[in-house]
Amino acid sequence: MSELILKNIAKHIAITAPQQELFLSLLEPKKIKKRQYFLQEGEVCKNSAFVISGCLRSYFADSNGFEHILQFAMEDWWMADMMSYTTQKPGNLFIDALEDTEVLLLSRDNQLKLFDQCPSFERYFRVITENGLVSHQRRVLENLSLPAMERYKIFAKRYPAFIQRLPQTQIASYLGITPEFLSKIRHQMMYQKP
Amino acid sequence: MSELILKNIAKHIAITAPQQELFLSLLEPKKIKKRQYFLQEGEVCKNSAFVISGCLRSYFADSNGFEHILQFAMEDWWMADMMSYTTQKPGNLFIDALEDTEVLLLSRDNQLKLFDQCPSFERYFRVITENGLVSHQRRVLENLSLPAMERYKIFAKRYPAFIQRLPQTQIASYLGITPEFLSKIRHQMMYQKP
DNA sequence: TTGCTTTCTTAATGTAGTTTATTTTTTTCG
DNA sequence: CGAAAAAAATAAACTACATTAAGAAAGCAA
């Protein structure tokens, strides 16, 4: 069960067997049922979650009650409210499960401990964070420069698994449009593609 | 002249005098005149730039020739095309100067060397990158959830110096609206505020 | 199987923001 | 300084997307 996370780490850094054990000893497994919250607005995000199976989403609920999805996390992805996790102050995101989900938790305390005891992990999370920054920068620019249909096409190409597993409502919320308009876009695509 | 960058680093990590010297020896000063490119689309971003004085912007030029600003960098900020800088592959951003600007350059090679020779710097850049990620996540959510006038108000409150120093055209491009519409918004704000 | 809830579609109407064009104001620089 | 260029304001026509409403389809518990 911890093979997945070790494999993920091996993609970026090489660590010894005792370091692996140290790392695994700092993790805590958890199961989150579909529709169950992992984190709610106003709480401190004590843990970062590595998804073993299932799917999480993080979102912001605006003053009109509309939900805006920041991120999905399926197998092999990390999920947290980064603002709250790094500062350990109350956050304003919700995180919940779109499917029954298994995760491994790493508390911020344990993460910082890990950085001191094994600096390779500081490198691992630096690289992970660099990649996250790049993908959010790309998302900002795509939202500024592309109309909704283009953004949907790119999303579908980049994350084909998401298109199959997620309801369109969720995808629309991630793209920043209404489900009604996404439906219209998909209709248009069917009759203009070939 | 290198006081500013040492002070910035001291905010996050403590380093010895010889480490400071090592770090400074890896930096290269450069001047960039107003309207001059620091980086063009298709080039590899070899250096990250720490701004000593003046102002840089990074932007994406879409297929219709419109510019979409990703970031401004004034004194005490780092600027790079992160995608290209971290992978050392050709990027798709432009970076140029909005004012005559002085920067200190750190090449990716030197940065990685620094990480090996002084792991505290790996921590410094991890923290910087975490902060960048958080601010881009916040920007994604603000773009999804708020109308243009709210985004402008938040921008003005968060970066008061930018409002004074930058032309409205640039701010509009950062907010994702046309200069004409920003002008309209500002007119509305004048007659509804008090 | 039924009924209930969630998801998806369609369509009419409404609006935040764009486009295009013109004029005024400010900045730049020889 | 004065000319030219850039930036800002205004306004009318237009469009991508939202809102509202209603019904069809699909998933799911009992």
Short mmCIF file of C-alpha atoms (C1' of nucleotides) in Angstrom, two decimals:
data_model
loop_
_atom_site.label_atom_id
_atom_site.label_comp_id
_atom_site.label_asym_id
_atom_site.label_seq_id
_atom_site.Cartn_x
_atom_site.Cartn_y
_atom_site.Cartn_z
CA MET A 1 0.00 0.00 0.00
CA SER A 2 2.92 2.40 0.53
CA GLU A 3 4.57 1.22 -2.68
CA LEU A 4 2.81 3.92 -4.67
CA ILE A 5 4.20 6.79 -2.62
CA LEU A 6 7.74 5.34 -2.54
CA LYS A 7 7.63 4.97 -6.29
CA ASN A 8 6.48 8.57 -6.63
CA ILE A 9 9.36 9.77 -4.49
CA ALA A 10 11.85 7.63 -6.38
CA LYS A 11 10.95 9.63 -9.49
CA HIS A 12 12.63 12.68 -7.96
CA ILE A 13 15.16 11.64 -5.30
CA ALA A 14 17.12 8.53 -4.25
CA ILE A 15 16.81 7.56 -0.60
CA THR A 16 18.19 4.71 1.53
CA ALA A 17 16.09 1.98 3.14
CA PRO A 18 16.28 3.51 6.64
CA GLN A 19 15.22 6.88 5.22
CA GLN A 20 12.26 5.15 3.58
CA GLU A 21 11.29 3.70 6.93
CA LEU A 22 11.62 7.06 8.65
CA PHE A 23 9.38 8.59 6.03
CA LEU A 24 6.75 5.85 6.19
CA SER A 25 6.71 6.06 9.98
CA LEU A 26 5.60 9.70 9.68
CA LEU A 27 2.60 8.85 7.49
CA GLU A 28 -0.89 8.02 8.69
CA PRO A 29 -3.36 6.14 6.49
CA LYS A 30 -6.95 7.34 6.31
CA LYS A 31 -10.14 6.52 4.41
CA ILE A 32 -12.54 9.20 3.23
CA LYS A 33 -16.00 8.18 2.02
CA LYS A 34 -17.64 9.80 -0.98
CA ARG A 35 -19.04 13.26 -0.15
CA GLN A 36 -17.17 13.33 3.18
CA TYR A 37 -15.11 16.42 4.06
CA PHE A 38 -11.37 16.18 4.50
CA LEU A 39 -11.16 19.89 5.34
CA GLN A 40 -13.67 22.70 5.81
CA GLU A 41 -13.42 26.48 5.46
CA GLY A 42 -11.97 28.08 8.58
CA GLU A 43 -10.06 25.00 9.72
CA VAL A 44 -6.29 24.69 9.81
CA CYS A 45 -5.01 22.23 7.20
CA LYS A 46 -2.85 20.11 9.49
CA ASN A 47 -2.17 17.41 6.90
CA SER A 48 -1.21 17.03 3.30
CA ALA A 49 -2.88 14.00 1.70
CA PHE A 50 -1.29 11.65 -0.82
CA VAL A 51 -4.05 9.85 -2.71
CA ILE A 52 -3.67 6.06 -2.97
CA SER A 53 -7.07 5.47 -4.58
CA GLY A 54 -10.21 7.47 -5.28
CA CYS A 55 -10.49 11.20 -5.90
CA LEU A 56 -10.46 14.43 -3.87
CA ARG A 57 -11.29 17.98 -4.87
CA SER A 58 -10.46 21.34 -3.27
CA TYR A 59 -12.78 24.27 -3.83
CA PHE A 60 -13.70 27.76 -2.71
CA ALA A 61 -17.34 28.59 -1.87
CA ASP A 62 -18.02 32.22 -2.80
CA SER A 63 -20.41 34.63 -1.10
CA ASN A 64 -23.29 33.47 -3.34
CA GLY A 65 -22.72 29.85 -2.41
CA PHE A 66 -21.18 28.91 -5.76
CA GLU A 67 -18.31 26.44 -5.68
CA HIS A 68 -15.10 27.07 -7.64
CA ILE A 69 -12.82 24.06 -7.94
CA LEU A 70 -9.12 24.68 -7.49
CA GLN A 71 -7.85 21.15 -7.91
CA PHE A 72 -8.70 17.50 -8.35
CA ALA A 73 -6.42 14.82 -6.92
CA MET A 74 -6.55 11.20 -8.02
CA GLU A 75 -4.08 8.36 -7.40
CA ASP A 76 -0.45 9.49 -7.14
CA TRP A 77 -1.27 13.16 -6.39
CA TRP A 78 -0.84 15.28 -3.29
CA MET A 79 -3.71 17.43 -2.00
CA ALA A 80 -3.81 20.18 0.61
CA ASP A 81 -4.92 23.75 1.20
CA MET A 82 -1.39 25.00 0.59
CA MET A 83 -1.98 28.43 2.10
CA SER A 84 -3.21 26.92 5.35
CA TYR A 85 -0.77 24.00 5.32
CA THR A 86 2.33 26.16 4.94
CA THR A 87 1.28 28.85 7.41
CA GLN A 88 -0.80 26.66 9.77
CA LYS A 89 -3.43 29.39 9.84
CA PRO A 90 -7.16 28.86 9.13
CA GLY A 91 -7.83 28.40 5.41
CA ASN A 92 -10.79 29.23 3.20
CA LEU A 93 -10.97 26.08 1.10
CA PHE A 94 -13.09 22.97 1.34
CA ILE A 95 -11.63 19.59 0.47
CA ASP A 96 -13.93 16.60 0.04
CA ALA A 97 -14.08 13.23 -1.69
CA LEU A 98 -15.78 12.69 -5.06
CA GLU A 99 -15.29 8.92 -4.67
CA ASP A 100 -14.43 6.66 -1.73
CA THR A 101 -10.80 7.54 -1.22
CA GLU A 102 -7.71 6.21 0.58
CA VAL A 103 -4.94 8.63 1.48
CA LEU A 104 -1.68 8.81 3.40
CA LEU A 105 -1.42 11.85 5.66
CA LEU A 106 1.73 13.85 6.32
CA SER A 107 1.35 16.56 8.96
CA ARG A 108 3.23 19.84 8.48
CA ASP A 109 5.11 19.16 11.73
CA ASN A 110 6.28 15.81 10.45
CA GLN A 111 7.15 17.31 7.09
CA LEU A 112 9.41 19.93 8.67
CA LYS A 113 10.94 17.23 10.88
CA LEU A 114 11.60 15.21 7.75
CA PHE A 115 13.28 18.20 6.06
CA ASP A 116 15.73 18.46 8.97
CA GLN A 117 16.45 14.76 9.27
CA CYS A 118 16.66 14.02 5.57
CA PRO A 119 17.27 17.05 3.32
CA SER A 120 16.54 15.00 0.21
CA PHE A 121 12.89 15.42 1.10
CA GLU A 122 13.30 19.16 1.06
CA ARG A 123 14.40 18.66 -2.54
CA TYR A 124 11.49 16.34 -3.31
CA PHE A 125 8.92 18.84 -2.07
CA ARG A 126 10.75 21.74 -3.69
CA VAL A 127 10.43 20.01 -7.06
CA ILE A 128 6.80 19.03 -6.44
CA THR A 129 6.03 22.61 -5.48
CA GLU A 130 7.85 24.01 -8.52
CA ASN A 131 5.71 21.78 -10.72
CA GLY A 132 2.55 22.88 -8.93
CA LEU A 133 3.52 26.53 -9.38
CA VAL A 134 4.14 26.03 -13.09
CA SER A 135 0.80 24.33 -13.62
CA HIS A 136 -1.10 27.05 -11.76
CA GLN A 137 0.70 29.73 -13.75
CA ARG A 138 -0.33 27.95 -16.92
CA ARG A 139 -3.90 27.79 -15.67
CA VAL A 140 -3.98 31.53 -14.95
CA LEU A 141 -2.80 32.27 -18.48
CA GLU A 142 -5.20 29.81 -20.09
CA ASN A 143 -8.11 31.35 -18.19
CA LEU A 144 -7.04 34.80 -19.36
CA SER A 145 -6.34 33.96 -22.98
CA LEU A 146 -8.66 31.17 -24.11
CA PRO A 147 -12.45 30.88 -24.57
CA ALA A 148 -14.27 28.13 -22.70
CA MET A 149 -14.32 25.60 -25.54
CA GLU A 150 -10.55 25.75 -25.95
CA ARG A 151 -10.05 25.37 -22.22
CA TYR A 152 -12.30 22.31 -22.24
CA LYS A 153 -10.40 20.75 -25.16
CA ILE A 154 -7.08 21.28 -23.40
CA PHE A 155 -8.46 19.87 -20.15
CA ALA A 156 -9.78 16.79 -21.94
CA LYS A 157 -6.46 16.21 -23.66
CA ARG A 158 -4.37 16.82 -20.56
CA TYR A 159 -6.50 14.76 -18.16
CA PRO A 160 -8.39 12.13 -20.18
CA ALA A 161 -9.03 10.07 -17.02
CA PHE A 162 -10.80 13.03 -15.41
CA ILE A 163 -13.26 13.36 -18.30
CA GLN A 164 -14.33 9.77 -17.79
CA ARG A 165 -14.51 9.74 -14.02
CA LEU A 166 -15.82 13.17 -13.08
CA PRO A 167 -19.36 14.52 -13.51
CA GLN A 168 -19.56 17.43 -15.96
CA THR A 169 -20.77 19.69 -13.18
CA GLN A 170 -17.38 19.35 -11.52
CA ILE A 171 -15.45 19.91 -14.72
CA ALA A 172 -17.51 23.02 -15.50
CA SER A 173 -16.74 24.41 -12.06
CA TYR A 174 -13.01 23.79 -12.62
CA LEU A 175 -13.13 25.50 -16.03
CA GLY A 176 -14.98 28.49 -14.63
CA ILE A 177 -18.25 28.07 -16.54
CA THR A 178 -21.78 26.84 -15.76
CA PRO A 179 -22.75 23.20 -16.38
CA GLU A 180 -25.37 24.47 -18.86
CA PHE A 181 -22.74 26.20 -20.93
CA LEU A 182 -20.43 23.18 -20.85
CA SER A 183 -23.30 21.08 -22.16
CA LYS A 184 -23.77 23.56 -25.00
CA ILE A 185 -20.05 23.49 -25.81
CA ARG A 186 -20.03 19.70 -25.97
CA HIS A 187 -23.04 19.79 -28.29
CA GLN A 188 -21.23 22.24 -30.57
CA MET A 189 -18.12 20.07 -30.59
CA MET A 190 -20.06 17.02 -31.73
CA TYR A 191 -21.45 18.76 -34.79
CA GLN A 192 -18.33 20.61 -35.88
CA LYS A 193 -15.60 18.09 -35.25
CA PRO A 194 -15.47 15.80 -38.29
CA MET B 1 23.93 46.78 -3.89
CA SER B 2 23.71 43.14 -2.80
CA GLU B 3 22.38 44.15 0.61
CA LEU B 4 18.81 43.91 -0.60
CA ILE B 5 19.09 40.29 -1.66
CA LEU B 6 20.93 39.24 1.50
CA LYS B 7 18.24 40.89 3.58
CA ASN B 8 15.58 39.07 1.60
CA ILE B 9 17.30 35.74 2.24
CA ALA B 10 17.75 36.52 5.93
CA LYS B 11 13.96 36.67 6.19
CA HIS B 12 13.81 32.92 5.57
CA ILE B 13 17.13 31.27 6.45
CA ALA B 14 20.27 32.02 8.47
CA ILE B 15 23.57 31.62 6.61
CA THR B 16 27.21 32.13 7.52
CA ALA B 17 29.48 34.79 6.03
CA PRO B 18 31.33 32.32 3.74
CA GLN B 19 27.98 31.00 2.50
CA GLN B 20 26.94 34.56 1.74
CA GLU B 21 30.10 35.02 -0.28
CA LEU B 22 29.55 31.79 -2.15
CA PHE B 23 26.04 32.91 -2.99
CA LEU B 24 27.06 36.40 -4.12
CA SER B 25 29.83 34.93 -6.27
CA LEU B 26 27.18 33.02 -8.24
CA LEU B 27 25.19 36.17 -9.06
CA GLU B 28 25.66 38.39 -12.07
CA PRO B 29 24.41 41.99 -12.12
CA LYS B 30 22.60 43.28 -15.19
CA LYS B 31 20.77 46.41 -16.33
CA ILE B 32 17.66 46.26 -18.47
CA LYS B 33 16.39 49.43 -20.12
CA LYS B 34 12.71 50.26 -20.31
CA ARG B 35 10.93 48.28 -23.07
CA GLN B 36 13.95 45.98 -23.46
CA TYR B 37 13.38 42.20 -23.44
CA PHE B 38 14.88 40.04 -20.73
CA LEU B 39 13.41 36.92 -22.34
CA GLN B 40 11.47 36.16 -25.51
CA GLU B 41 9.03 33.40 -26.45
CA GLY B 42 10.87 30.28 -27.59
CA GLU B 43 14.06 31.00 -25.66
CA VAL B 44 15.32 28.98 -22.72
CA CYS B 45 15.12 30.95 -19.47
CA LYS B 46 18.68 30.44 -18.29
CA ASN B 47 18.46 32.91 -15.42
CA SER B 48 16.18 33.90 -12.61
CA ALA B 49 16.28 37.65 -11.95
CA PHE B 50 16.15 39.32 -8.55
CA VAL B 51 15.00 42.92 -9.00
CA ILE B 52 17.13 45.56 -7.23
CA SER B 53 15.33 48.54 -8.75
CA GLY B 54 12.77 49.16 -11.48
CA CYS B 55 10.04 46.81 -12.70
CA LEU B 56 9.73 43.73 -14.90
CA ARG B 57 6.67 41.97 -16.27
CA SER B 58 6.16 38.48 -17.68
CA TYR B 59 3.39 37.90 -20.20
CA PHE B 60 1.96 35.49 -22.74
CA ALA B 61 1.15 36.72 -26.25
CA ASP B 62 -1.88 34.81 -27.58
CA SER B 63 -2.61 33.86 -31.19
CA ASN B 64 -4.43 37.18 -31.76
CA GLY B 65 -1.45 39.16 -30.53
CA PHE B 66 -3.04 40.11 -27.20
CA GLU B 67 -0.77 40.19 -24.18
CA HIS B 68 -1.77 38.54 -20.91
CA ILE B 69 0.36 39.52 -17.94
CA LEU B 70 1.32 36.74 -15.57
CA GLN B 71 3.40 38.72 -13.12
CA PHE B 72 4.97 42.04 -12.24
CA ALA B 73 8.25 42.16 -10.31
CA MET B 74 9.48 45.26 -8.53
CA GLU B 75 12.28 45.67 -5.96
CA ASP B 76 12.79 42.62 -3.74
CA TRP B 77 11.00 40.17 -6.08
CA TRP B 78 12.25 37.28 -8.16
CA MET B 79 11.22 36.94 -11.81
CA ALA B 80 11.60 34.06 -14.27
CA ASP B 81 9.66 31.91 -16.71
CA MET B 82 9.40 29.13 -14.11
CA MET B 83 8.40 26.44 -16.60
CA SER B 84 11.44 27.12 -18.75
CA TYR B 85 13.78 27.85 -15.84
CA THR B 86 13.05 24.57 -14.01
CA THR B 87 13.08 22.35 -17.11
CA GLN B 88 15.62 24.35 -19.18
CA LYS B 89 13.38 23.87 -22.21
CA PRO B 90 12.13 26.70 -24.49
CA GLY B 91 9.37 28.72 -22.86
CA ASN B 92 6.41 30.64 -24.20
CA LEU B 93 6.59 33.78 -22.09
CA PHE B 94 8.03 37.19 -22.75
CA ILE B 95 9.73 39.12 -19.96
CA ASP B 96 10.52 42.80 -20.43
CA ALA B 97 11.12 45.95 -18.42
CA LEU B 98 8.39 48.54 -17.71
CA GLU B 99 11.04 50.85 -16.21
CA ASP B 100 14.83 50.99 -16.34
CA THR B 101 15.69 48.03 -14.15
CA GLU B 102 18.67 46.56 -12.28
CA VAL B 103 18.69 42.85 -11.52
CA LEU B 104 20.94 40.14 -10.10
CA LEU B 105 20.97 36.98 -12.21
CA LEU B 106 21.15 33.43 -10.86
CA SER B 107 21.49 30.75 -13.53
CA ARG B 108 19.70 27.43 -13.00
CA ASP B 109 23.09 25.69 -13.08
CA ASN B 110 24.38 27.91 -10.29
CA GLN B 111 21.15 27.47 -8.36
CA LEU B 112 21.45 23.69 -8.41
CA LYS B 113 25.13 23.97 -7.48
CA LEU B 114 24.09 26.16 -4.57
CA PHE B 115 21.50 23.59 -3.42
CA ASP B 116 24.22 20.95 -3.23
CA GLN B 117 26.82 23.12 -1.53
CA CYS B 118 24.46 24.83 0.90
CA PRO B 119 21.14 23.05 1.50
CA SER B 120 19.75 26.07 3.35
CA PHE B 121 19.22 27.60 -0.07
CA GLU B 122 17.11 24.64 -1.06
CA ARG B 123 14.93 25.61 1.89
CA TYR B 124 14.94 29.29 0.90
CA PHE B 125 13.74 28.53 -2.60
CA ARG B 126 11.29 25.91 -1.36
CA VAL B 127 9.63 28.54 0.81
CA ILE B 128 9.70 31.17 -1.96
CA THR B 129 8.14 28.67 -4.33
CA GLU B 130 5.46 27.66 -1.81
CA ASN B 131 4.53 31.33 -1.46
CA GLY B 132 4.41 31.73 -5.23
CA LEU B 133 2.18 28.66 -5.54
CA VAL B 134 -0.21 29.98 -2.90
CA SER B 135 -0.49 33.36 -4.57
CA HIS B 136 -1.17 31.83 -7.98
CA GLN B 137 -3.80 29.52 -6.48
CA ARG B 138 -5.46 32.54 -4.94
CA ARG B 139 -5.36 34.31 -8.29
CA VAL B 140 -7.03 31.37 -10.06
CA LEU B 141 -9.85 31.39 -7.50
CA GLU B 142 -10.27 35.16 -7.61
CA ASN B 143 -10.49 35.06 -11.41
CA LEU B 144 -13.13 32.34 -11.18
CA SER B 145 -15.22 33.82 -8.40
CA LEU B 146 -15.08 37.62 -8.59
CA PRO B 147 -16.27 40.20 -11.15
CA ALA B 148 -13.71 42.62 -12.56
CA MET B 149 -14.44 45.50 -10.19
CA GLU B 150 -13.82 43.34 -7.12
CA ARG B 151 -10.61 42.01 -8.62
CA TYR B 152 -9.43 45.56 -9.24
CA LYS B 153 -10.24 46.63 -5.68
CA ILE B 154 -8.34 43.66 -4.27
CA PHE B 155 -5.40 44.34 -6.56
CA ALA B 156 -5.32 48.00 -5.53
CA LYS B 157 -5.41 47.09 -1.85
CA ARG B 158 -2.82 44.32 -2.13
CA TYR B 159 -0.35 46.23 -4.31
CA PRO B 160 -0.88 49.96 -3.74
CA ALA B 161 2.58 50.72 -5.18
CA PHE B 162 1.61 49.02 -8.45
CA ILE B 163 -1.44 51.24 -8.91
CA GLN B 164 0.75 54.30 -8.72
CA ARG B 165 3.64 53.11 -10.88
CA LEU B 166 1.97 51.02 -13.59
CA PRO B 167 -0.07 52.28 -16.56
CA GLN B 168 -3.70 51.15 -16.44
CA THR B 169 -3.23 49.21 -19.66
CA GLN B 170 -0.84 46.88 -17.84
CA ILE B 171 -3.11 46.46 -14.84
CA ALA B 172 -6.07 45.68 -17.10
CA SER B 173 -4.04 43.00 -18.85
CA TYR B 174 -3.12 41.47 -15.48
CA LEU B 175 -6.77 41.49 -14.35
CA GLY B 176 -7.95 39.90 -17.60
CA ILE B 177 -10.02 42.81 -18.92
CA THR B 178 -9.63 45.49 -21.60
CA PRO B 179 -8.24 48.94 -20.72
CA GLU B 180 -11.59 50.41 -21.87
CA PHE B 181 -13.49 48.35 -19.32
CA LEU B 182 -11.04 49.18 -16.53
CA SER B 183 -11.57 52.84 -17.31
CA LYS B 184 -15.33 52.31 -17.00
CA ILE B 185 -14.92 50.49 -13.69
CA ARG B 186 -12.82 53.31 -12.27
CA HIS B 187 -15.43 55.83 -13.37
CA GLN B 188 -18.14 53.79 -11.63
CA MET B 189 -16.06 53.57 -8.47
CA MET B 190 -15.63 57.35 -8.30
CA TYR B 191 -19.36 58.01 -8.35
CA GLN B 192 -20.45 55.26 -6.00
CA LYS B 193 -17.73 55.27 -3.34
CA PRO B 194 -18.57 58.03 -0.85
"C1'" DT C 1 -38.95 -2.89 -9.37
"C1'" DT C 2 -40.07 1.73 -7.62
"C1'" DG C 3 -39.21 6.17 -6.27
"C1'" DC C 4 -35.68 9.72 -5.20
"C1'" DT C 5 -31.74 12.27 -6.13
"C1'" DT C 6 -28.29 13.72 -9.06
"C1'" DT C 7 -26.79 14.70 -13.66
"C1'" DC C 8 -27.42 16.27 -18.29
"C1'" DT C 9 -29.81 18.78 -22.00
"C1'" DT C 10 -32.38 22.43 -24.30
"C1'" DA C 11 -33.98 27.00 -24.88
"C1'" DA C 12 -35.39 31.84 -23.91
"C1'" DT C 13 -33.82 35.90 -21.89
"C1'" DG C 14 -30.31 38.81 -19.51
"C1'" DT C 15 -25.63 40.88 -18.58
"C1'" DA C 16 -20.60 41.56 -17.83
"C1'" DG C 17 -17.27 42.50 -20.60
"C1'" DT C 18 -15.49 43.22 -25.78
"C1'" DT C 19 -14.93 45.68 -30.09
"C1'" DT C 20 -14.44 49.56 -32.72
"C1'" DA C 21 -14.07 54.29 -33.22
"C1'" DT C 22 -13.27 59.02 -31.73
"C1'" DT C 23 -11.48 62.52 -28.60
"C1'" DT C 24 -8.77 64.15 -24.79
"C1'" DT C 25 -4.94 63.90 -21.74
"C1'" DT C 26 -0.37 62.65 -20.43
"C1'" DT C 27 4.30 61.18 -21.29
"C1'" DT C 28 8.45 60.92 -23.90
"C1'" DC C 29 12.34 62.59 -25.99
"C1'" DG C 30 15.03 65.21 -29.57
"C1'" DC D 1 10.36 73.79 -25.03
"C1'" DG D 2 7.38 71.50 -28.77
"C1'" DA D 3 6.12 67.45 -31.65
"C1'" DA D 4 5.04 62.87 -31.59
"C1'" DA D 5 3.75 58.95 -29.27
"C1'" DA D 6 1.50 56.65 -25.72
"C1'" DA D 7 -2.16 56.43 -22.39
"C1'" DA D 8 -6.77 57.35 -20.85
"C1'" DA D 9 -11.74 58.42 -21.33
"C1'" DT D 10 -16.25 57.96 -23.57
"C1'" DA D 11 -19.83 55.72 -26.09
"C1'" DA D 12 -22.54 52.59 -29.18
"C1'" DA D 13 -22.96 48.08 -31.08
"C1'" DC D 14 -21.92 43.41 -30.21
"C1'" DT D 15 -20.79 38.60 -28.04
"C1'" DA D 16 -19.48 34.99 -24.83
"C1'" DC D 17 -21.30 33.36 -21.14
"C1'" DA D 18 -24.89 33.49 -17.07
"C1'" DT D 19 -29.55 32.91 -15.38
"C1'" DT D 20 -33.81 30.82 -15.14
"C1'" DA D 21 -36.85 27.25 -16.02
"C1'" DA D 22 -38.28 22.88 -17.45
"C1'" DG D 23 -37.86 18.21 -18.82
"C1'" DA D 24 -35.10 13.82 -19.90
"C1'" DA D 25 -31.78 10.54 -18.49
"C1'" DA D 26 -29.13 8.09 -15.37
"C1'" DG D 27 -27.58 6.43 -10.87
"C1'" DC D 28 -28.85 4.51 -6.44
"C1'" DA D 29 -31.14 3.16 -2.14
"C1'" DA D 30 -35.04 0.57 -0.39
#
